[in-house]
Coordinates of C-alpha atoms (C1' of nucleotides) in Angstrom, one line a residue:
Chain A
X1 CA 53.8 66.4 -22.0
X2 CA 56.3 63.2 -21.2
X3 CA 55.5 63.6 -17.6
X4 CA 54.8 60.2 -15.3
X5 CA 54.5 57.4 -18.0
X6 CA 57.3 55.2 -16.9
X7 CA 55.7 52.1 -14.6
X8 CA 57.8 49.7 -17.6
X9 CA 55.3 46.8 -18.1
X10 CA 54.4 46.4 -14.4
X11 CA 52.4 43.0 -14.1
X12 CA 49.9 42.9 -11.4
X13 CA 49.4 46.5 -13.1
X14 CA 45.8 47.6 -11.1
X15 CA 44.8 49.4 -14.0
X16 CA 43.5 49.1 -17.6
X17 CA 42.8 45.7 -19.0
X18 CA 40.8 46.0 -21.9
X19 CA 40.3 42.8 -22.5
X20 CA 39.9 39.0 -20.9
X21 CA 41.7 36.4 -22.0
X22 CA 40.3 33.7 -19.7
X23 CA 36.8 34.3 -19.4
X24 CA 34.0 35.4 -17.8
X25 CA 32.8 38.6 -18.2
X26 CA 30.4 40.1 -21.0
X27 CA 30.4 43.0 -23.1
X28 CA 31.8 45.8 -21.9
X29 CA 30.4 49.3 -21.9
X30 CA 32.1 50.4 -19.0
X31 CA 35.2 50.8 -17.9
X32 CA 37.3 52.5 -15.4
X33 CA 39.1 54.8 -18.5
X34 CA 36.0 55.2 -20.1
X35 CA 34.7 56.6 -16.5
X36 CA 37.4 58.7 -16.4
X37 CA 37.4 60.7 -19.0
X38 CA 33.7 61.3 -19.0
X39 CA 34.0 62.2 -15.4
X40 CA 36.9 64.8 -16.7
X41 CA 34.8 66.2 -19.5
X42 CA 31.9 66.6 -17.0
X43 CA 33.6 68.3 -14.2
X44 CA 35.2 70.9 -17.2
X45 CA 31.8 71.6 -18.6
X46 CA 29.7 71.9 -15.2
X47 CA 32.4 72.4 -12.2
X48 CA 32.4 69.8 -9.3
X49 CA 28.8 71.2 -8.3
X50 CA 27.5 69.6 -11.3
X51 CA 29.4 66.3 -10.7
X52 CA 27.0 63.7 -9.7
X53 CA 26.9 60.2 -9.9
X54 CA 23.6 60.4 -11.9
X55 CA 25.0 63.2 -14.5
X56 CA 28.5 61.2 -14.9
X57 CA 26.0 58.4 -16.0
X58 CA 23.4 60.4 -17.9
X59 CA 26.9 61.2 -20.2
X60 CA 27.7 57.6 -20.8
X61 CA 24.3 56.7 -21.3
X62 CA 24.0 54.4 -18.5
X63 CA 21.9 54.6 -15.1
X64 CA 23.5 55.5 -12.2
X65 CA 23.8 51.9 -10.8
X66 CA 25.9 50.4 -13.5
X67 CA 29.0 52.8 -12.4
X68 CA 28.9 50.8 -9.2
X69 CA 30.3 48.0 -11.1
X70 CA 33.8 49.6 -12.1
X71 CA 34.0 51.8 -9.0
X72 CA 33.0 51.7 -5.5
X73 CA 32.3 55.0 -4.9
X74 CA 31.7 58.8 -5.9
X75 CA 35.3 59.1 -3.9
X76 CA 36.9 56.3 -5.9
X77 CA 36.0 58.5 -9.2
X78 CA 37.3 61.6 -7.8
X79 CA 40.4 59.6 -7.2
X80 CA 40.8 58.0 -10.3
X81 CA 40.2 61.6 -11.8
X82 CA 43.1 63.1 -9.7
X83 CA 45.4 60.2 -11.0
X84 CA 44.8 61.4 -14.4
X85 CA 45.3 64.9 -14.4
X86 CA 48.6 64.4 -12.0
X87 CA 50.4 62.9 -15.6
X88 CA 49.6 66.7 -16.8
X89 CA 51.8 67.9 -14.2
X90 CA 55.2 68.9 -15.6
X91 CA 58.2 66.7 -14.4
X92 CA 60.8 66.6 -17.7
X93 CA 63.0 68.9 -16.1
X94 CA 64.0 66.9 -13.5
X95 CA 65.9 64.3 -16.2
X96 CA 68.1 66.6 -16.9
X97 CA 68.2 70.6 -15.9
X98 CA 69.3 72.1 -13.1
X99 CA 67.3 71.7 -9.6
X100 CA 66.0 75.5 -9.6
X101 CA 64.3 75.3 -12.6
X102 CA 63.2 71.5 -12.7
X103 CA 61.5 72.6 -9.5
X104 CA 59.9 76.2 -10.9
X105 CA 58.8 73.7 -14.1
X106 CA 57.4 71.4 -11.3
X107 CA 55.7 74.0 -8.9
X108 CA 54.2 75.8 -11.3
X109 CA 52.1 73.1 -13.7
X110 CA 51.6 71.9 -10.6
X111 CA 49.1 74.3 -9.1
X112 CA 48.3 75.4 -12.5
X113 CA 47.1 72.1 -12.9
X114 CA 44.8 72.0 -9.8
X115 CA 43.8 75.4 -9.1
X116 CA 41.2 74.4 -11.9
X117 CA 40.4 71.2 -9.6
X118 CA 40.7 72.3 -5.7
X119 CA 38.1 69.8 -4.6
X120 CA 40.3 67.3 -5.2
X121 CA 42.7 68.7 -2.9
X122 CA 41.1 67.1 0.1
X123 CA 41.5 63.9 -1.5
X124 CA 44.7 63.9 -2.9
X125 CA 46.5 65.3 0.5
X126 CA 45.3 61.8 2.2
X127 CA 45.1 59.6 -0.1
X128 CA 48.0 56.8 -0.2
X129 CA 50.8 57.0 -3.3
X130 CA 50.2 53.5 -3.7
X131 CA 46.4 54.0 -5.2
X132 CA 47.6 56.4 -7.5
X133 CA 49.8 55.2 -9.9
X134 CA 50.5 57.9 -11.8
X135 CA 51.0 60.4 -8.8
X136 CA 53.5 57.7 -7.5
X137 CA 55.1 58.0 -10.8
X138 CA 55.5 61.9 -10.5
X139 CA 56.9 61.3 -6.7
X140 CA 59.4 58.5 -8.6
X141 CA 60.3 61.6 -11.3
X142 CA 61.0 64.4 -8.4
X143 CA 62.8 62.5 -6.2
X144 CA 65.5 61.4 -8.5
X145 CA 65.8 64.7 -9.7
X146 CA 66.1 65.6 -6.1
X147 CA 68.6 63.0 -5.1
X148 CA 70.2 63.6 -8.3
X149 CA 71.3 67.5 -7.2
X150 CA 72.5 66.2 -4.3
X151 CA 70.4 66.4 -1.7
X152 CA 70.8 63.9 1.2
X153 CA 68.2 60.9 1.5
X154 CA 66.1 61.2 4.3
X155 CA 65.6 65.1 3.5
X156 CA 64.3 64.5 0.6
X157 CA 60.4 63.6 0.9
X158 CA 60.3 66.7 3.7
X159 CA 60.9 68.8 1.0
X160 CA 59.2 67.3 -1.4
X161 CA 56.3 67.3 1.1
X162 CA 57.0 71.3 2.1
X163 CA 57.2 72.0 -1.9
X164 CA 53.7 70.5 -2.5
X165 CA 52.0 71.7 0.8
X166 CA 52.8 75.3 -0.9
X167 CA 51.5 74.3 -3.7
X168 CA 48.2 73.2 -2.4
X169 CA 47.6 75.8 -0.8
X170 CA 48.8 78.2 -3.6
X171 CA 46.0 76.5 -5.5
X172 CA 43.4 78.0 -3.7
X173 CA 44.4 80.9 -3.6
X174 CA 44.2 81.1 -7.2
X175 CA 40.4 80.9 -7.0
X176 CA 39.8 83.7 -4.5
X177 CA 37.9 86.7 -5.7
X178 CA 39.7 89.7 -6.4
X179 CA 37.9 91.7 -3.3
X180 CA 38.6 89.0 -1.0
X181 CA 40.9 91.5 1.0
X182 CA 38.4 94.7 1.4
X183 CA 37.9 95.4 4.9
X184 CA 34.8 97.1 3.6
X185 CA 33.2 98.9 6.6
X186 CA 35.8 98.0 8.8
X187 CA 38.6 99.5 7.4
X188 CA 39.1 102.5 9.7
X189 CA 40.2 100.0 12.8
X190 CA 42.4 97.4 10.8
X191 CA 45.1 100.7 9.2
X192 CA 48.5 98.7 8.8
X193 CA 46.2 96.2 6.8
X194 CA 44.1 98.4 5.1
X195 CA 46.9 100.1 3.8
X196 CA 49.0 97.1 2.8
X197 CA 46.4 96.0 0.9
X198 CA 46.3 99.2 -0.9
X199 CA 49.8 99.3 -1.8
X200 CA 49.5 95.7 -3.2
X201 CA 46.7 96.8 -5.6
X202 CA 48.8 100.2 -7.4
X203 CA 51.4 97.4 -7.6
X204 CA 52.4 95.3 -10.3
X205 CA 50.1 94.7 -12.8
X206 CA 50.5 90.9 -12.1
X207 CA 47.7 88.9 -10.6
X208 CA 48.3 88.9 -7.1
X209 CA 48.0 85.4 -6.4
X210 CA 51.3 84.3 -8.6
X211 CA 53.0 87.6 -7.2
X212 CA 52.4 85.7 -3.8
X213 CA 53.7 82.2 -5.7
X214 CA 56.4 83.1 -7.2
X215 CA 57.6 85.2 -3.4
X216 CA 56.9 82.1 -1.4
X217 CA 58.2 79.4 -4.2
X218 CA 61.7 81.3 -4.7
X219 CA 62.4 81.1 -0.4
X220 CA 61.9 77.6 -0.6
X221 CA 63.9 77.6 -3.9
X222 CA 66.9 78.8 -1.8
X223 CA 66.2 77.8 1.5
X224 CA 65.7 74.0 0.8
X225 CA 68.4 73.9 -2.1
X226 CA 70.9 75.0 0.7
X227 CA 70.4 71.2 2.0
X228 CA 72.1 70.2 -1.1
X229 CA 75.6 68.2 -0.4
X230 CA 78.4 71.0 -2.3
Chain B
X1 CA 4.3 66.6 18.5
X2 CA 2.4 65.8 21.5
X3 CA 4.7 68.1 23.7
X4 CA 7.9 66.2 22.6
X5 CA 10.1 66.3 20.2
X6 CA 11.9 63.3 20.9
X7 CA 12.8 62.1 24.4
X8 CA 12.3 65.0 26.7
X9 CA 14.8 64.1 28.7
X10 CA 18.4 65.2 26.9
X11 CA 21.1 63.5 28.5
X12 CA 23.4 66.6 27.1
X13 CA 22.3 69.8 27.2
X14 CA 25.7 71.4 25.9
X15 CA 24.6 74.8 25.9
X16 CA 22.1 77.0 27.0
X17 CA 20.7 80.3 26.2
X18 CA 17.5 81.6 27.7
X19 CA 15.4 79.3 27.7
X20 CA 11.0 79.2 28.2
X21 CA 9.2 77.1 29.7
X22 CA 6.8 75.8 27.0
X23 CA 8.1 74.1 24.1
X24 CA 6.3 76.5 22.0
X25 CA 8.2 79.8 20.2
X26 CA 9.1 82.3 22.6
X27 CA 12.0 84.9 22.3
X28 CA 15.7 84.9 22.3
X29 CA 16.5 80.7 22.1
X30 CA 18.5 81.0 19.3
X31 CA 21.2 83.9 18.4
X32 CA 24.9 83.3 16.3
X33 CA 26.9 82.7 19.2
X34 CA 24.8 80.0 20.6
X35 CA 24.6 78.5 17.2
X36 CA 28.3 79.0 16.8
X37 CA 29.5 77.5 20.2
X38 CA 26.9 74.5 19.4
X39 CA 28.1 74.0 16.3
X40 CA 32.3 73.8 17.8
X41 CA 30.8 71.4 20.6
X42 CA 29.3 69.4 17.6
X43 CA 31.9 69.1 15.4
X44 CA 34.5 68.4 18.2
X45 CA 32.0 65.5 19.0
X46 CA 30.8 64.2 15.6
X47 CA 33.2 65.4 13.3
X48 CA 32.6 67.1 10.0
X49 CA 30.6 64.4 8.8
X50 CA 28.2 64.3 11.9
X51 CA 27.9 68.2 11.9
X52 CA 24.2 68.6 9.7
X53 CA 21.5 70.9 10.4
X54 CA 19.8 68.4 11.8
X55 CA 22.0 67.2 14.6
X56 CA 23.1 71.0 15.1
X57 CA 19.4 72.1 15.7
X58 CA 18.9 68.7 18.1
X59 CA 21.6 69.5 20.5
X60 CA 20.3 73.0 20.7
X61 CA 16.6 71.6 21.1
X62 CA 14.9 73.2 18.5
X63 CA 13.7 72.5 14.7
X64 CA 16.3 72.3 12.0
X65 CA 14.4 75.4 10.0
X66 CA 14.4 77.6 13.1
X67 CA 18.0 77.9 12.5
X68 CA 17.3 79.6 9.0
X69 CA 16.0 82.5 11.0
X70 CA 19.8 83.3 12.7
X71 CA 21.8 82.1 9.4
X72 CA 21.3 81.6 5.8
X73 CA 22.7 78.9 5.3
X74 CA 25.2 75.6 6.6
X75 CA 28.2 77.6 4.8
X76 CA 27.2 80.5 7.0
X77 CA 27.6 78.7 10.2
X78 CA 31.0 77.4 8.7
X79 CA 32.0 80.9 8.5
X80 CA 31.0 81.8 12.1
X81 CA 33.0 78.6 13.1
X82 CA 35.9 79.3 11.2
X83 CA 35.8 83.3 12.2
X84 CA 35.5 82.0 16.1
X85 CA 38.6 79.5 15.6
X86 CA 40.7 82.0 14.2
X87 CA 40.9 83.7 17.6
X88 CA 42.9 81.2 18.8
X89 CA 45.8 81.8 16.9
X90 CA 48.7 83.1 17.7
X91 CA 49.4 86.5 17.0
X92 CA 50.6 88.2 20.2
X93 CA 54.4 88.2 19.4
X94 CA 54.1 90.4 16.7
X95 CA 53.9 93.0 19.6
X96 CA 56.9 93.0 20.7
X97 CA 59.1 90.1 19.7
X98 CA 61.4 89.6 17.1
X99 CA 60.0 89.1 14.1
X100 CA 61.0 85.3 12.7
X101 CA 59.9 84.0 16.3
X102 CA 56.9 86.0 16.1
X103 CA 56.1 84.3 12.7
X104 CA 56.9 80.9 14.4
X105 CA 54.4 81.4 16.9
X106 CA 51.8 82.1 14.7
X107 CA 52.3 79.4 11.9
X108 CA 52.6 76.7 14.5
X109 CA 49.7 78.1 16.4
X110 CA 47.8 78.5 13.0
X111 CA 48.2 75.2 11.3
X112 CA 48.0 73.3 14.5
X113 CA 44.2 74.8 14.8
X114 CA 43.4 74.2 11.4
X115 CA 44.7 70.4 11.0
X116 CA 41.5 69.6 13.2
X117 CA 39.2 71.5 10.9
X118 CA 40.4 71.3 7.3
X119 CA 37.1 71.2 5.8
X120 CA 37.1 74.9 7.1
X121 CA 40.1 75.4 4.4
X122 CA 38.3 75.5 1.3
X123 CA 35.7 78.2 3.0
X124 CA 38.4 80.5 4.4
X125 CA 40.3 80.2 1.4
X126 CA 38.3 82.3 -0.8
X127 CA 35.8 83.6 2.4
X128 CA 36.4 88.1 1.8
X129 CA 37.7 89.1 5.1
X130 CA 34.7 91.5 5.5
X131 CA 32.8 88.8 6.4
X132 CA 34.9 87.6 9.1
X133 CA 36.0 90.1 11.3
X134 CA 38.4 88.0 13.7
X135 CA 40.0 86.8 10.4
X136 CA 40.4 90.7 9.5
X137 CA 41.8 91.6 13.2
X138 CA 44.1 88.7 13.0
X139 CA 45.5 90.0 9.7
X140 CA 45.8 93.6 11.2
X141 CA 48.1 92.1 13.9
X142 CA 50.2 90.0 11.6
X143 CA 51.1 93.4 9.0
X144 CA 51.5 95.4 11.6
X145 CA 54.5 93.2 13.1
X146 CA 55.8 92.9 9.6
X147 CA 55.4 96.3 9.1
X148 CA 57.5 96.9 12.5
X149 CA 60.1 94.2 11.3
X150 CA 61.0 96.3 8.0
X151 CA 59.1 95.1 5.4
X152 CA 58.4 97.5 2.2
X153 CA 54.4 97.8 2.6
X154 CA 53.9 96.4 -1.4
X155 CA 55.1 92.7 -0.1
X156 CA 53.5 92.3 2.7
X157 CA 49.8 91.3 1.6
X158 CA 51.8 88.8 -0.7
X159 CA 54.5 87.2 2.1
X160 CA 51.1 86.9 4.4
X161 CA 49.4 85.3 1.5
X162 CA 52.9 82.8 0.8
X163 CA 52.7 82.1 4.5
X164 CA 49.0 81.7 4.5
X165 CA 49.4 79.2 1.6
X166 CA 52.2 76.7 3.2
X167 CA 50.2 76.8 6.7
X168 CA 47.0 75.6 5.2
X169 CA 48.5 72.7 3.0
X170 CA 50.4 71.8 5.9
X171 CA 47.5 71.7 7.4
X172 CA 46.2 69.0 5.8
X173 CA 49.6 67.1 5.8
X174 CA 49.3 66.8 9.5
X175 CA 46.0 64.8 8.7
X176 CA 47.4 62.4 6.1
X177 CA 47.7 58.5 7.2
X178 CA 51.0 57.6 8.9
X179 CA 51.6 55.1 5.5
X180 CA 50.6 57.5 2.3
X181 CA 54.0 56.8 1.2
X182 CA 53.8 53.0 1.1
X183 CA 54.4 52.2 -1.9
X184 CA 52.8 48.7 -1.7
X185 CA 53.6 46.2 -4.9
X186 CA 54.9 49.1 -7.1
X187 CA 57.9 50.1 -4.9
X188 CA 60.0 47.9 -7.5
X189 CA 59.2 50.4 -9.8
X190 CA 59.8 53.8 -8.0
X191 CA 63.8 52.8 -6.7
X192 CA 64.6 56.4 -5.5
X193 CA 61.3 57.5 -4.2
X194 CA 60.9 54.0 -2.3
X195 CA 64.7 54.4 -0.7
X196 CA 64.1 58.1 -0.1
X197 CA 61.1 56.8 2.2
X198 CA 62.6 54.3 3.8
X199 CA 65.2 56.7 5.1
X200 CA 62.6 59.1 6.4
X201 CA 61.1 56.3 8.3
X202 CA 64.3 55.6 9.8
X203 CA 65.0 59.1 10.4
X204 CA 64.1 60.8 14.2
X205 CA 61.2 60.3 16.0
X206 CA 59.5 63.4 15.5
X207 CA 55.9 62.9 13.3
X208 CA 56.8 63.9 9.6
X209 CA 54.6 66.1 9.1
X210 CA 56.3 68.1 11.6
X211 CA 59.2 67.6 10.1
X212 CA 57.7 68.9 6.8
X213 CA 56.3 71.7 8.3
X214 CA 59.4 72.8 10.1
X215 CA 61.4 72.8 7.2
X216 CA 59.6 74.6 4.8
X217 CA 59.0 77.1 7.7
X218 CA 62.3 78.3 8.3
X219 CA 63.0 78.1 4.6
X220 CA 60.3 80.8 4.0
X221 CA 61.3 82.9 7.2
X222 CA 64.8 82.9 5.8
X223 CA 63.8 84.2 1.8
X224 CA 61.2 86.3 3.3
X225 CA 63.2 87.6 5.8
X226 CA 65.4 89.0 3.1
X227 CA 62.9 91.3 2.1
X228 CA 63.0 93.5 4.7
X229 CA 64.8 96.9 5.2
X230 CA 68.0 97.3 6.9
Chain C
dC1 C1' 25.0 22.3 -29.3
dA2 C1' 23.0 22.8 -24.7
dT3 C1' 24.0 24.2 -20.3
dT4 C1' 26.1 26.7 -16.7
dT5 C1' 28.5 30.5 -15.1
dT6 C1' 29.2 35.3 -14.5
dA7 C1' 30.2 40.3 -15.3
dA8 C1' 27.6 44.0 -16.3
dA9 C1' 23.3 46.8 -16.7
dT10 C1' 18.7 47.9 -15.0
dG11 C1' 15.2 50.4 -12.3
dA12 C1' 13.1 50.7 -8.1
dA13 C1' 14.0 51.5 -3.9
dC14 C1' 16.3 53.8 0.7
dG15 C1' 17.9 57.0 4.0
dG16 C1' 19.9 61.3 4.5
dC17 C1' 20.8 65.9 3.3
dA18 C1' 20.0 71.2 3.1
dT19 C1' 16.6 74.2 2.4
dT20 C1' 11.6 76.3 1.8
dC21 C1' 7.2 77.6 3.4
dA22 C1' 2.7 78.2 5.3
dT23 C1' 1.3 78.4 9.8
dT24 C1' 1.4 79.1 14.7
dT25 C1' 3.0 81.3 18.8
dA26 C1' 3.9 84.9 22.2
dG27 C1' 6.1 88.8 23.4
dT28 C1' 6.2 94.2 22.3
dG29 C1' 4.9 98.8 21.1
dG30 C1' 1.3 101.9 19.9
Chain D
dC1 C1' -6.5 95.9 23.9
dC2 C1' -5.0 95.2 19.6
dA3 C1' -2.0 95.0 15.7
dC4 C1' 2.5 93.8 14.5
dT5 C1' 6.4 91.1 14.2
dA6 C1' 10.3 88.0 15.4
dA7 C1' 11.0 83.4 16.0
dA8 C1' 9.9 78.4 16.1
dT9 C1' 7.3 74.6 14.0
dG10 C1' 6.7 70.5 11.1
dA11 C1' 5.5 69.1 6.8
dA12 C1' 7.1 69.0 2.1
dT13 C1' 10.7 69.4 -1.7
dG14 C1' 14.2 67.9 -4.5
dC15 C1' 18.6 66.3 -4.6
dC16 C1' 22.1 63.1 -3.4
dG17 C1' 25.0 58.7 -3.1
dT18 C1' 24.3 54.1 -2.7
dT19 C1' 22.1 49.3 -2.4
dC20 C1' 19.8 45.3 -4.2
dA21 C1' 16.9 41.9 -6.5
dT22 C1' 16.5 41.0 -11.0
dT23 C1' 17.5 40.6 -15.9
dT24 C1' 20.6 40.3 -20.0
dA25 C1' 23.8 38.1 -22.9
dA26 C1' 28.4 36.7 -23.7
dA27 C1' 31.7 33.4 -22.7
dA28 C1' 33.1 28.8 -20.6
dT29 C1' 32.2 24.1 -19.9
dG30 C1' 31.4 19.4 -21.5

DNA sequence: CATTTTAAATGAACGGCATTCATTTAGTGG
DNA sequence: CCACTAAATGAATGCCGTTCATTTAAAATG
């Protein structure tokens, strides 16, 4: 979708120039986008276990030591690769809807979009705004919508911060197995939990982990939009 | 070998099971709870990234392989970490107190343990509480104070989960550098977002993360609060 | 055009990692 | 006393990310 373009023309821009006008270099093989998307198309076809330098090389037909040139690390790809996918995540709404649903919009592509990619989790949760364009873009996108609704200056990142903290760790949750609650043999001295757990499964015939989602992303929905000025 | 692996004198011998006299096999050096306590003393001293086999089967004087006999495998000893950790949270409120200050307890308590071990995160994530049986009593105390605050047995596997999922992203908010939000040569670029950080850094003194934390706290005590029976 | 410069690619290393396995050792139970 | 077995050994395996001296060839220089 529209997402995080924006950025209009910025000139020390740290990514993408596809060409030299003053010259050195040679021909070009390699680049940082070209990197990218391979690394993308890799991780999709063999998960993050199969995500090795020398297999995101053996795709571009390079050896392993040439990707040294365009990046300095495995850590460096893993960023660029969360950069990327951020511009999936779903910000429109915030242009022009109300707050609730900009933010459900938000929320939702949001961990839809990494729940396929937890391992970049770790990464992303440290990793300065200003190394990430595109993320940066998505923070620029949210927080107008935020200030936008009213809600006073210095609460807005907080929120923003307690919105995506949910989020992350919504995200795993996604990928736990359907068992992951059995007591199994130890069910007899754990009742209250035993039996909670077996009221949630005769429940809804929703997957549990967006039951638990949409629950925890609707008290934040009204709790934090209660900060709004009237 | 020639009766020493390494330097026979160990300038920290951290822990100590029974122990024989000749360097040779004997029975009982090695058991879970001596691996697990060694591997907490380990990672408290080395970090994640200096806790390997290796340097977990030096400080407990023995060959890296040995510890294959006790554990199948480096996630296992995560597991046995992460099981042993979660025994110091806080779940003793849910007793006898009211319930949102029970809650408050055991968040703070919970995330506050876990921001020092959030490689743990992606294990317990998706780790099946059978496997983990402090994990599984720690969830028995928790529903059986919501169960004593009113709540309808359906929500509360999902309410633990939207809990669960906050506290753990928060988690690794607490570890995030004190200037993620700089937004360096692009803050031309990102008006809103850059003034919305400026205010938060002249906001109180509290640490942000806290601040974070906080809010989205009471914001999910309040909407999930709601749920519960008159 | 000849020469210099330089980014980019190569392939052979390196050290570290988790894990496996044949073997050895020493207590234990028949 | 002997057979059995749990537990520790150390060597070996196969990856991994990363480094580095060297080569390649296109552009810049004059």
């Amino acid at each position: 979708m529209t997402a995080a373009t924006s950025a209009p023309a910025d000139p020390h821009g740290p990514v993408a120039e596809p060409r030299r006008r003053v010259g050195r270099p040679a021909a070009a093989v390699l680049d940082q986008n070209g990197i990218t998307t391979a690394a993308l198309q890799l991780i999709g076809k063999s998960g993050y276990d199969g995500f090795t330098m020398a297999a995101l090389a053996r795709t571009l037909n390079v050896a392993p030591s040439a990707l040294y040139n365009h990046v300095s690390s495995k850590r460096d790809v893993l960023v660029l690769v969360q950069d990327h996918l951020t511009s999936f995540v779903d910000v429109a709404a915030f242009e022009a809807g109300p707050w609730e649903q900009a933010v459900r919009d938000w929320a939702w592509s949001y961990r839809d979009v990494f729940s396929k990619h937890t391992p970049l989790i770790p990464v992303i949760a440290v990793l300065p705004v200003a190394d990430a364009p595109k993320t940066l873009a998505m923070y620029e996108a949210v927080s107008a919508g935020f200030l936008r609704a009213g809600f006073p200056q210095e609460r807005i990142v907080p929120a923003i911060v307690a919105f995506e903290s949910f989020i992350f760790g919504s995200a795993y949750d996604v990928t736990a197995p359907a068992d992951i609650f059995d007591s199994g043999t130890m069910a007899a001295s754990t009742p209250h939990f035993t039996s909670a757990v077996q009221r949630l499964a005769e429940g809804s015939h929703e997957k549990p982990a967006d039951v638990a989602f949409s629950l925890g992303l609707e008290a934040l929905l009204a709790g934090l939009g209660a900060l709004r000025a009237a």
